[in-house]
XYZ file of C-alpha atoms in Angstrom:
147
model
C 22.120 -6.765 79.543
C 21.526 -9.994 77.863
C 22.675 -13.160 79.541
C 24.254 -15.855 77.517
C 22.691 -19.221 77.676
C 24.533 -22.442 77.081
C 23.099 -25.524 75.439
C 21.185 -26.772 78.506
C 19.659 -23.414 79.305
C 21.834 -22.262 82.156
C 23.383 -18.904 82.217
C 27.066 -18.249 82.765
C 26.196 -16.419 85.974
C 24.394 -19.425 87.442
C 27.339 -21.633 86.566
C 29.754 -19.274 88.386
C 27.428 -19.122 91.402
C 27.310 -22.911 91.598
C 31.105 -23.117 91.305
C 31.492 -20.599 94.154
C 29.015 -22.542 96.286
C 30.927 -25.788 95.638
C 34.206 -24.095 96.625
C 32.611 -22.692 99.759
C 31.194 -26.123 100.695
C 34.645 -27.657 100.210
C 36.214 -25.018 102.446
C 33.533 -25.607 105.088
C 34.118 -29.361 104.874
C 37.880 -28.883 105.235
C 37.327 -26.585 108.222
C 34.957 -29.129 109.764
C 37.504 -31.933 109.242
C 40.222 -29.778 110.849
C 37.913 -28.969 113.787
C 37.074 -32.651 114.240
C 40.784 -33.587 114.084
C 41.609 -30.929 116.690
C 38.757 -32.158 118.900
C 39.952 -35.769 118.556
C 43.508 -34.679 119.399
C 42.265 -32.788 122.475
C 40.247 -35.806 123.632
C 43.262 -38.099 123.080
C 45.475 -35.773 125.182
C 42.812 -35.655 127.907
C 42.636 -39.464 127.947
C 46.451 -39.702 128.163
C 46.514 -37.176 131.011
C 43.763 -39.065 132.814
C 45.629 -42.371 132.439
C 48.890 -40.772 133.666
C 47.056 -39.231 136.657
C 45.464 -42.565 137.528
C 48.861 -44.290 137.314
C 50.442 -41.695 139.631
C 47.581 -42.089 142.095
C 47.893 -45.885 141.977
C 51.658 -45.656 142.632
C 51.054 -43.229 145.501
C 48.398 -45.523 146.976
C 50.748 -48.488 146.693
C 53.576 -46.593 148.415
C 51.247 -45.477 151.216
C 49.936 -49.020 151.609
C 53.473 -50.357 151.959
C 54.221 -47.686 154.593
C 51.081 -48.468 156.573
C 51.739 -52.213 156.388
C 55.288 -51.622 157.685
C 53.979 -49.550 160.602
C 51.330 -52.189 161.373
C 54.026 -54.892 161.403
C 56.126 -52.808 163.785
C 53.132 -52.385 166.099
C 52.384 -56.119 165.960
C 56.019 -56.863 166.828
C 55.910 -54.381 169.705
C 52.737 -55.963 171.044
C 54.227 -59.452 170.684
C 57.372 -58.384 172.531
C 55.315 -56.758 175.269
C 53.160 -59.833 175.800
C 55.665 -62.625 175.268
C 58.971 -60.900 176.003
C 60.947 -60.584 179.223
C 59.656 -59.535 182.580
C 57.719 -56.303 182.655
C 59.777 -53.154 182.589
C 60.273 -51.581 185.977
C 62.118 -48.555 187.302
C 64.763 -50.751 188.926
C 65.365 -52.542 185.656
C 65.886 -49.255 183.783
C 68.039 -47.726 186.467
C 71.691 -47.072 185.641
C 74.521 -46.202 187.975
C 76.420 -43.018 187.189
C 80.148 -42.949 187.878
C 81.535 -39.449 187.436
C 84.936 -38.974 185.850
C 87.614 -36.837 187.446
C 87.854 -33.261 186.169
C 91.075 -32.565 184.285
C 91.957 -28.925 184.758
C 95.346 -28.983 183.043
C 94.287 -27.297 179.785
C 92.782 -24.374 181.747
C 95.354 -24.082 184.499
C 98.201 -22.610 182.388
C 98.909 -18.963 183.152
C 98.195 -16.617 180.298
C 100.614 -13.943 179.186
C 99.741 -10.383 180.143
C 98.605 -8.227 177.219
C 101.182 -5.856 175.746
C 100.384 -2.187 175.138
C 101.950 -2.241 171.650
C 99.214 -4.589 170.443
C 96.433 -2.144 171.392
C 98.012 1.282 170.873
C 96.575 3.380 168.017
C 98.884 3.991 165.049
C 100.874 7.207 165.182
C 99.894 9.932 162.710
C 101.601 10.090 159.332
C 103.882 12.911 158.211
C 101.258 14.743 156.168
C 98.634 14.752 158.934
C 101.306 15.820 161.440
C 102.117 18.822 159.219
C 98.467 19.839 159.020
C 98.007 19.405 162.758
C 94.930 17.194 162.417
C 96.697 13.887 162.987
C 98.170 14.798 166.373
C 94.811 15.802 167.837
C 93.097 12.623 166.562
C 96.014 10.476 167.821
C 95.754 12.046 171.305
C 92.002 11.377 171.391
C 92.402 7.720 170.346
C 95.273 7.251 172.783
C 93.227 8.580 175.691
C 90.259 6.376 174.716
C 92.344 3.217 174.437
C 94.196 3.766 177.715
């Protein structure tokens, strides 16, 4: 098959091949730009996360420092009070006198009412169970158990 040649000696086939290669290079360049943009975005997010982590750690360190300084101040105050304060603590100084109060038995001294049988008796059998004969036997059993 004869190939057509244009004025500068190139064939149509070579021209198509070069056009395809240019298109492929452009696609590769676009893919590379997208990859670089994604990589830059990932690095930016990592930096932001690192900064946020460092800020949280700094806040935590500051809060712990404040807590430790407060405890140290309390210990200093305790030591100051122990050295400069009143006379040393002794058993006699801490001793307290106990004065017992009189026992009031009035709330518990009232006599209670005796229980009534009607409150604890089992319910009598209904008409249907009395007709079948099952209710009377069960009632007698429950009555004997509750008495």
